[in-house]
Amino acid sequence: ALPSSRKQSETRSLFQRRPNSCTTRNHSLENMSTRKVTVKWGKKVFEIEVGESLGEVQAQLYSLTQVPVERQKILARGRQLKKDKDLTKIKPGAKLMMMGTAEVLAVPTKEYVFEEDLTAKQKAELTKEDVAGLNNLGNTCYMNSTVQCLRRIGELKGAINKFRDDSSASNDAHSTMVKLMGDMFNKLDVAAEPFTPVAFVNIFRTLFPQFAQRGDSGHYMQQDADDCLMTFLQVVGSKLTSPKYSLSDNSQGKNLTQQLFGFRVRETLKLMEGEEEEKVKELSMQKLRCHIDEKINFLVQGVEKSLDEVVEVKSSSLGRNANYKQTTRLLSLPNYLVVQFVRFFWKKSQGKKCKMLRKVKFPLKLDVESFCESNLRKSIGARRMADKAKRDEELGLDSLKVEKKAKTESTTSKDDQAMEIDSSIQPADTTGFYQLFGVVTHKGRDADAGHYIGWVHQKDDDWSKYDDEKVSPCKEEDIVNLCGGGDWHTAYMCYYKRIDTMPVERPKKKGKK
């Protein structure tokens, strides 16, 4: 028997040693979970971490050597590691060896070139896209954007080319400008690189000095895209008056500009302060205006406001200026319709022109029926009904209408009488619909500064953005977003083409709202 004091001392020592033994074992297991080892492969040596998974080890070696897993043969002390449990015998700092052949990467047979590395000429050759832009010759973005929209009008280009090739055509300055415009159109159609219209810009500024104004710094000043368009149309119309440049044999003495953009309107003035005979006259116009105020949200609203407005005119019965209600209605529809957003106005307090940034949505397909005089509206309605009846007949829906009519034949109503009256109206030669094909936008808050860009339709929902010499593709959804409301590109001029056959609605693409 041991003395009591010695027995207690040995017992205390035993309990003190046990925790140390557990701590050592836990520390050993932690070291066993991940440990660093070296792997020799040929003449190369790699340091990797070995855990409890052989697959992880093989993945590390593949990333370092490109030797596929199925080709890897990993040896430790001459024995191959085949299972996860084989890793438990691997100690930190162990030296392993791997055998296997790396994958050989095939040399690419095709050379890839990124689009941003292509020149304009290479892009045109490879993509066959319209990439012809116009270099800016001193704040000529207003002109460049207008030219790109006019270039899409085939009838205009064709007539100008006839004039350009006509040896009997005059050679005065205005004729030279028209011919240079034709040259510019033709070169843009085939150009693989941006075109610099030096000759055209020089004669344009010479003939119309207002477009050659310079600021205090000596640089050319920014001009109005609407003024530019009207000047172009004036020059072309003054020179292409001969019937040989007409769009049809029935031109009725109209020049080319009138045939493409011209339309007749009836303007009625009615005195608002008393009784007086209405003043009625017919006028010729080449564009519609979209007035903008705090209540205008859509282009149609703005155009209707411009067609019904109050003006101040001298009254013969009152002997002074008085307010008249001016009502304007279309008597004919042009082949191409231009709508100008009246965004620039004179602000007296600041002594300069300012810009209205209000968001005004414009349609891709414009219905102008509400702008027309009553007889023309009825004629358009008859045309639409005739087109609808024809489509119904093609779809086999006319038999259902005949059956329904037979059931109600015994009764006569006002609606039936109205239908008989409508059937006697001669259908119009067009549907009253117009398709958007070009937009000129203005970016900036200052009317005498900022930047103009042209947006032109190509096909389907593909459009092109003409930012001077830079041309880039865009989609229909990008065009819809040009309605304003901020400092982004805001629609200023919309170019529409008349639709002479009832348009077929395209199915809407499914996606997020």
Tab-separated table of C-alpha atoms in Angstrom, residues 62-386:
chain	number	residue	atom	x	y	z
A	62	TYR	CA	-5.063	18.923	-63.884
A	63	SER	CA	-5.168	22.716	-63.496
A	64	LEU	CA	-1.373	22.747	-63.046
A	65	THR	CA	-0.331	20.219	-65.698
A	66	GLN	CA	-3.321	19.804	-68.084
A	67	VAL	CA	-3.012	16.032	-67.579
A	68	PRO	CA	-6.565	14.583	-67.747
A	69	VAL	CA	-7.755	12.744	-64.634
A	70	GLU	CA	-8.094	9.462	-66.517
A	71	ARG	CA	-4.396	9.656	-67.473
A	72	GLN	CA	-3.075	10.573	-64.025
A	73	LYS	CA	-1.132	7.960	-62.054
A	74	ILE	CA	-0.189	9.306	-58.609
A	75	LEU	CA	2.422	7.349	-56.621
A	76	ALA	CA	3.398	7.569	-52.949
A	77	ARG	CA	6.419	5.465	-51.917
A	78	GLY	CA	6.004	3.389	-55.072
A	79	ARG	CA	2.304	2.659	-54.495
A	80	GLN	CA	-0.493	4.176	-56.592
A	81	LEU	CA	-3.151	6.218	-54.841
A	82	LYS	CA	-6.504	4.835	-56.013
A	83	LYS	CA	-9.007	5.671	-53.247
A	84	ASP	CA	-9.712	8.464	-50.813
A	85	LYS	CA	-8.586	6.378	-47.851
A	86	ASP	CA	-5.128	6.024	-49.420
A	87	LEU	CA	-4.626	9.699	-48.567
A	88	THR	CA	-4.766	9.021	-44.819
A	89	LYS	CA	-1.248	7.591	-45.006
A	90	ILE	CA	0.143	10.758	-46.590
A	91	LYS	CA	2.004	12.917	-44.095
A	92	PRO	CA	2.744	16.656	-44.352
A	93	GLY	CA	5.765	17.347	-46.539
A	94	ALA	CA	5.512	13.986	-48.314
A	95	LYS	CA	6.944	13.675	-51.800
A	96	LEU	CA	4.608	12.251	-54.452
A	97	MET	CA	5.129	11.513	-58.101
A	98	MET	CA	2.685	11.703	-60.992
A	99	MET	CA	2.852	10.005	-64.370
A	100	GLY	CA	0.704	10.957	-67.384
A	101	THR	CA	0.681	12.916	-70.653
A	102	ALA	CA	-0.834	16.374	-70.851
A	103	GLU	CA	-3.490	17.339	-73.400
A	104	VAL	CA	-2.169	18.990	-76.553
A	105	LEU	CA	-4.158	22.137	-77.395
A	106	ALA	CA	-4.968	22.267	-81.088
A	107	VAL	CA	-3.839	25.337	-82.984
A	108	PRO	CA	-6.938	27.368	-84.027
A	109	THR	CA	-7.681	26.861	-87.697
A	110	LYS	CA	-9.667	30.111	-87.886
A	111	GLU	CA	-8.473	33.532	-86.859
A	112	TYR	CA	-11.004	35.519	-84.857
A	113	VAL	CA	-11.219	39.310	-85.056
A	114	PHE	CA	-13.351	41.394	-82.707
A	115	GLU	CA	-15.813	43.893	-84.206
A	116	GLU	CA	-14.283	46.871	-82.405
A	117	ASP	CA	-10.935	46.087	-84.073
A	118	LEU	CA	-12.415	46.287	-87.587
A	119	THR	CA	-12.071	49.316	-89.788
A	120	ALA	CA	-15.206	50.740	-91.403
A	121	LYS	CA	-14.173	49.217	-94.730
A	122	GLN	CA	-13.616	45.745	-93.223
A	123	LYS	CA	-16.942	45.933	-91.394
A	124	ALA	CA	-18.757	46.814	-94.610
A	125	GLU	CA	-17.141	43.909	-96.476
A	126	LEU	CA	-17.853	41.366	-93.738
A	127	THR	CA	-21.317	42.406	-92.546
A	128	LYS	CA	-22.659	43.944	-95.767
A	129	GLU	CA	-24.339	46.569	-93.591
A	130	ASP	CA	-24.958	50.222	-94.352
A	131	VAL	CA	-22.112	51.811	-92.405
A	132	ALA	CA	-21.659	55.017	-94.389
A	133	GLY	CA	-21.502	58.017	-92.092
A	134	LEU	CA	-20.805	61.704	-92.802
A	135	ASN	CA	-17.846	63.538	-91.304
A	136	ASN	CA	-18.705	66.690	-89.383
A	137	LEU	CA	-17.421	69.873	-91.048
A	138	GLY	CA	-18.040	72.276	-88.203
A	139	ASN	CA	-21.368	71.759	-86.427
A	140	THR	CA	-22.955	70.117	-89.479
A	141	CYS	CA	-24.656	67.374	-87.469
A	142	TYR	CA	-28.012	69.066	-88.222
A	143	MET	CA	-27.327	68.550	-91.929
A	144	ASN	CA	-25.795	65.057	-91.629
A	145	SER	CA	-28.811	63.679	-89.761
A	146	THR	CA	-31.227	65.225	-92.288
A	147	VAL	CA	-29.285	63.824	-95.259
A	148	GLN	CA	-29.344	60.298	-93.809
A	149	CYS	CA	-33.143	60.407	-93.505
A	150	LEU	CA	-33.667	61.840	-97.001
A	151	ARG	CA	-31.321	59.207	-98.433
A	152	ARG	CA	-33.890	56.509	-97.603
A	153	ILE	CA	-36.427	58.042	-99.995
A	154	GLY	CA	-35.837	56.115	-103.228
A	155	GLU	CA	-38.040	58.359	-105.389
A	156	LEU	CA	-36.025	61.419	-104.333
A	157	LYS	CA	-32.687	59.786	-105.150
A	158	GLY	CA	-33.965	58.478	-108.489
A	159	ALA	CA	-35.231	61.874	-109.646
A	160	ILE	CA	-32.059	63.683	-108.561
A	161	ASN	CA	-29.951	61.140	-110.445
A	162	LYS	CA	-31.995	61.781	-113.589
A	163	PHE	CA	-31.368	65.499	-113.159
A	164	ARG	CA	-27.664	64.904	-112.503
A	165	ASP	CA	-27.272	62.836	-115.677
A	166	ASP	CA	-29.360	65.204	-117.809
A	167	SER	CA	-27.026	67.109	-120.123
A	168	SER	CA	-29.725	69.677	-120.825
A	169	ALA	CA	-30.086	70.619	-117.162
A	170	SER	CA	-28.905	74.078	-116.154
A	171	ASN	CA	-25.564	74.583	-114.422
A	172	ASP	CA	-26.369	77.478	-112.085
A	173	ALA	CA	-25.390	77.336	-108.416
A	174	HIS	CA	-28.680	75.835	-107.239
A	175	SER	CA	-28.530	73.137	-109.921
A	176	THR	CA	-24.942	72.366	-108.901
A	177	MET	CA	-26.092	71.967	-105.304
A	178	VAL	CA	-28.772	69.447	-106.381
A	179	LYS	CA	-26.235	67.500	-108.433
A	180	LEU	CA	-23.766	67.445	-105.544
A	181	MET	CA	-26.569	66.170	-103.321
A	182	GLY	CA	-27.085	63.315	-105.778
A	183	ASP	CA	-23.347	62.557	-105.774
A	184	MET	CA	-23.384	62.499	-101.984
A	185	PHE	CA	-26.349	60.086	-101.896
A	186	ASN	CA	-24.672	57.747	-104.395
A	187	LYS	CA	-21.327	57.733	-102.603
A	188	LEU	CA	-22.990	57.044	-99.265
A	189	ASP	CA	-24.808	54.063	-100.789
A	190	VAL	CA	-21.525	52.360	-101.747
A	191	ALA	CA	-19.071	53.887	-99.274
A	192	ALA	CA	-17.203	51.586	-96.931
A	193	GLU	CA	-15.797	54.471	-94.917
A	194	PRO	CA	-17.222	57.799	-93.718
A	195	PHE	CA	-17.681	60.358	-96.484
A	196	THR	CA	-16.608	64.002	-96.240
A	197	PRO	CA	-19.082	66.225	-98.181
A	198	VAL	CA	-16.774	69.231	-98.592
A	199	ALA	CA	-18.100	70.422	-101.963
A	200	PHE	CA	-21.758	70.114	-100.960
A	201	VAL	CA	-21.317	71.907	-97.621
A	202	ASN	CA	-19.328	74.726	-99.246
A	203	ILE	CA	-21.939	75.500	-101.901
A	204	PHE	CA	-24.762	75.121	-99.362
A	205	ARG	CA	-23.157	77.688	-97.054
A	206	THR	CA	-22.405	79.986	-99.980
A	207	LEU	CA	-25.975	79.974	-101.276
A	208	PHE	CA	-27.499	80.263	-97.796
A	209	PRO	CA	-25.210	82.385	-95.571
A	210	GLN	CA	-27.424	81.845	-92.512
A	211	PHE	CA	-25.929	78.345	-92.304
A	212	ALA	CA	-22.405	79.802	-92.402
A	213	GLN	CA	-22.729	81.939	-89.265
A	214	ARG	CA	-19.805	81.825	-86.871
A	215	GLY	CA	-19.732	82.413	-83.127
A	216	ASP	CA	-17.441	84.628	-81.081
A	217	SER	CA	-14.823	81.874	-81.094
A	218	GLY	CA	-14.772	81.799	-84.894
A	219	HIS	CA	-16.340	78.324	-85.155
A	220	TYR	CA	-19.424	77.563	-87.216
A	221	MET	CA	-22.614	77.835	-85.166
A	222	GLN	CA	-25.179	75.096	-84.675
A	223	GLN	CA	-28.223	75.366	-86.965
A	224	ASP	CA	-31.785	74.038	-86.998
A	225	ALA	CA	-32.450	70.668	-88.673
A	226	ASP	CA	-35.954	71.813	-89.663
A	227	ASP	CA	-34.612	74.921	-91.415
A	228	CYS	CA	-32.089	72.700	-93.194
A	229	LEU	CA	-34.787	70.317	-94.441
A	230	MET	CA	-37.056	73.095	-95.701
A	231	THR	CA	-34.110	74.683	-97.539
A	232	PHE	CA	-33.214	71.367	-99.183
A	233	LEU	CA	-36.802	70.844	-100.326
A	234	GLN	CA	-37.024	74.407	-101.637
A	235	VAL	CA	-33.893	73.999	-103.794
A	236	VAL	CA	-34.871	70.550	-105.106
A	237	GLY	CA	-38.406	71.733	-105.864
A	238	SER	CA	-37.175	74.793	-107.736
A	239	LYS	CA	-35.026	72.702	-110.081
A	240	LEU	CA	-36.932	69.436	-110.571
A	241	THR	CA	-40.036	70.913	-112.185
A	242	SER	CA	-39.972	69.135	-115.545
A	243	PRO	CA	-42.440	66.249	-116.103
A	244	LYS	CA	-39.487	63.957	-116.890
A	245	TYR	CA	-38.546	64.078	-113.205
A	246	SER	CA	-42.122	63.427	-112.017
A	247	LEU	CA	-43.174	60.370	-110.083
A	248	SER	CA	-46.130	59.758	-112.417
A	249	ASP	CA	-47.695	61.037	-115.606
A	250	ASN	CA	-50.429	62.720	-113.576
A	251	SER	CA	-48.188	65.203	-111.749
A	252	GLN	CA	-50.600	68.135	-112.437
A	253	GLY	CA	-47.713	70.581	-112.820
A	254	LYS	CA	-46.299	69.861	-109.366
A	255	ASN	CA	-42.552	69.834	-108.815
A	256	LEU	CA	-40.829	66.858	-107.207
A	257	THR	CA	-40.952	68.257	-103.672
A	258	GLN	CA	-44.687	68.882	-103.914
A	259	GLN	CA	-45.261	65.368	-105.241
A	260	LEU	CA	-43.309	63.771	-102.391
A	261	PHE	CA	-44.105	65.959	-99.379
A	262	GLY	CA	-46.851	68.376	-100.432
A	263	PHE	CA	-50.492	68.203	-99.348
A	264	ARG	CA	-53.472	70.540	-99.425
A	265	VAL	CA	-55.333	71.792	-96.363
A	266	ARG	CA	-58.468	73.849	-95.774
A	267	GLU	CA	-58.091	76.618	-93.218
A	268	THR	CA	-61.185	78.124	-91.612
A	269	LEU	CA	-61.198	81.280	-89.481
A	270	LYS	CA	-64.208	81.949	-87.233
A	271	LEU	CA	-64.563	85.102	-85.149
A	272	MET	CA	-64.920	84.326	-81.436
A	273	GLU	CA	-66.198	87.780	-80.306
A	274	GLY	CA	-69.222	88.241	-82.544
A	275	GLU	CA	-71.009	87.356	-85.755
A	276	GLU	CA	-68.928	87.413	-88.901
A	277	GLU	CA	-68.752	85.306	-92.042
A	278	GLU	CA	-66.209	82.521	-91.798
A	279	LYS	CA	-63.035	82.970	-93.809
A	280	VAL	CA	-62.110	79.818	-95.736
A	281	LYS	CA	-59.041	79.249	-97.878
A	282	GLU	CA	-56.985	76.360	-99.187
A	283	LEU	CA	-53.241	76.192	-98.653
A	284	SER	CA	-50.326	73.913	-99.528
A	285	MET	CA	-48.108	72.520	-96.782
A	286	GLN	CA	-45.075	70.250	-96.577
A	287	LYS	CA	-45.107	69.215	-92.911
A	288	LEU	CA	-47.241	69.027	-89.793
A	289	ARG	CA	-46.324	70.511	-86.444
A	290	CYS	CA	-46.728	68.912	-83.038
A	291	HIS	CA	-47.365	71.617	-80.451
A	292	ILE	CA	-46.238	70.823	-76.906
A	293	ASP	CA	-47.577	72.045	-73.582
A	294	GLU	CA	-48.148	70.600	-70.109
A	295	LYS	CA	-51.142	68.543	-71.336
A	296	ILE	CA	-49.576	66.979	-74.432
A	297	ASN	CA	-48.325	63.410	-73.975
A	298	PHE	CA	-48.660	61.992	-77.502
A	299	LEU	CA	-47.792	63.169	-80.998
A	300	VAL	CA	-51.395	62.879	-82.213
A	301	GLN	CA	-52.550	65.205	-79.429
A	302	GLY	CA	-49.893	67.768	-80.335
A	303	VAL	CA	-50.763	67.706	-84.048
A	304	GLU	CA	-54.489	68.062	-83.321
A	305	LYS	CA	-53.705	71.046	-81.098
A	306	SER	CA	-51.782	72.690	-83.933
A	307	LEU	CA	-54.735	72.122	-86.290
A	308	ASP	CA	-57.198	73.735	-83.848
A	309	GLU	CA	-55.792	76.907	-82.350
A	310	VAL	CA	-56.710	80.474	-81.508
A	311	VAL	CA	-55.000	83.215	-83.524
A	312	GLU	CA	-55.188	86.995	-83.470
A	313	VAL	CA	-56.290	88.540	-86.773
A	314	LYS	CA	-57.605	91.987	-87.703
A	315	SER	CA	-61.395	91.892	-87.923
A	316	SER	CA	-63.078	93.883	-90.691
A	317	SER	CA	-66.345	94.047	-88.752
A	318	LEU	CA	-64.773	95.175	-85.463
A	319	GLY	CA	-62.062	97.340	-87.004
A	320	ARG	CA	-59.396	95.938	-84.686
A	321	ASN	CA	-57.464	92.763	-83.912
A	322	ALA	CA	-59.627	89.997	-82.512
A	323	ASN	CA	-59.355	86.334	-81.588
A	324	TYR	CA	-60.311	83.819	-84.247
A	325	LYS	CA	-60.606	80.068	-83.981
A	326	GLN	CA	-58.442	78.650	-86.744
A	327	THR	CA	-59.346	75.136	-87.891
A	328	THR	CA	-57.102	73.326	-90.369
A	329	ARG	CA	-57.988	70.013	-92.010
A	330	LEU	CA	-56.148	67.925	-94.596
A	331	LEU	CA	-57.692	67.625	-98.048
A	332	SER	CA	-55.037	65.242	-99.409
A	333	LEU	CA	-52.346	62.934	-98.029
A	334	PRO	CA	-48.678	63.167	-99.088
A	335	ASN	CA	-46.464	60.238	-100.044
A	336	TYR	CA	-44.087	61.213	-97.233
A	337	LEU	CA	-45.168	63.046	-94.114
A	338	VAL	CA	-42.799	65.049	-91.915
A	339	VAL	CA	-43.855	65.949	-88.375
A	340	GLN	CA	-41.882	68.569	-86.466
A	341	PHE	CA	-41.987	68.704	-82.667
A	342	VAL	CA	-42.214	72.392	-81.697
A	343	ARG	CA	-39.695	72.081	-78.878
A	344	PHE	CA	-37.800	75.360	-79.339
A	345	PHE	CA	-39.366	78.630	-78.228
A	346	TRP	CA	-38.220	82.148	-77.472
A	347	LYS	CA	-37.898	82.897	-73.754
A	348	LYS	CA	-38.138	86.628	-73.300
A	349	SER	CA	-36.739	86.645	-69.747
A	350	GLN	CA	-33.512	85.003	-70.928
A	351	GLY	CA	-33.413	86.628	-74.339
A	352	LYS	CA	-32.771	83.367	-76.231
A	353	LYS	CA	-34.379	80.254	-77.658
A	354	CYS	CA	-34.974	77.461	-75.146
A	355	LYS	CA	-35.967	73.853	-75.478
A	356	MET	CA	-39.023	72.076	-74.090
A	357	LEU	CA	-37.920	68.671	-72.752
A	358	ARG	CA	-41.393	67.264	-72.088
A	359	LYS	CA	-41.865	63.582	-72.915
A	360	VAL	CA	-44.095	63.182	-75.988
A	361	LYS	CA	-44.552	59.663	-77.345
A	362	PHE	CA	-44.748	59.124	-81.094
A	363	PRO	CA	-46.124	56.031	-82.880
A	364	LEU	CA	-44.271	53.760	-85.261
A	365	LYS	CA	-47.494	53.568	-87.277
A	366	LEU	CA	-49.364	56.875	-87.448
A	367	ASP	CA	-53.105	57.129	-88.146
A	368	VAL	CA	-53.886	60.543	-89.682
A	369	GLU	CA	-57.646	60.066	-90.142
A	370	SER	CA	-58.475	62.517	-87.357
A	371	PHE	CA	-56.429	65.246	-89.120
A	372	CYS	CA	-58.509	65.023	-92.307
A	373	GLU	CA	-61.506	66.913	-93.660
A	374	SER	CA	-64.842	65.073	-93.308
A	375	ASN	CA	-65.112	63.872	-96.931
A	376	LEU	CA	-61.565	62.550	-96.889
A	377	ARG	CA	-62.233	60.834	-93.567
A	378	LYS	CA	-65.275	59.079	-95.022
A	379	SER	CA	-63.241	58.058	-98.060
A	380	ILE	CA	-60.483	56.625	-95.825
A	381	GLY	CA	-63.106	54.779	-93.771
A	382	ALA	CA	-64.579	53.262	-96.945
A	383	ARG	CA	-61.112	52.143	-98.033
A	384	ARG	CA	-60.440	50.490	-94.690
A	385	MET	CA	-63.787	48.694	-94.763
A	386	ALA	CA	-63.101	47.492	-98.305
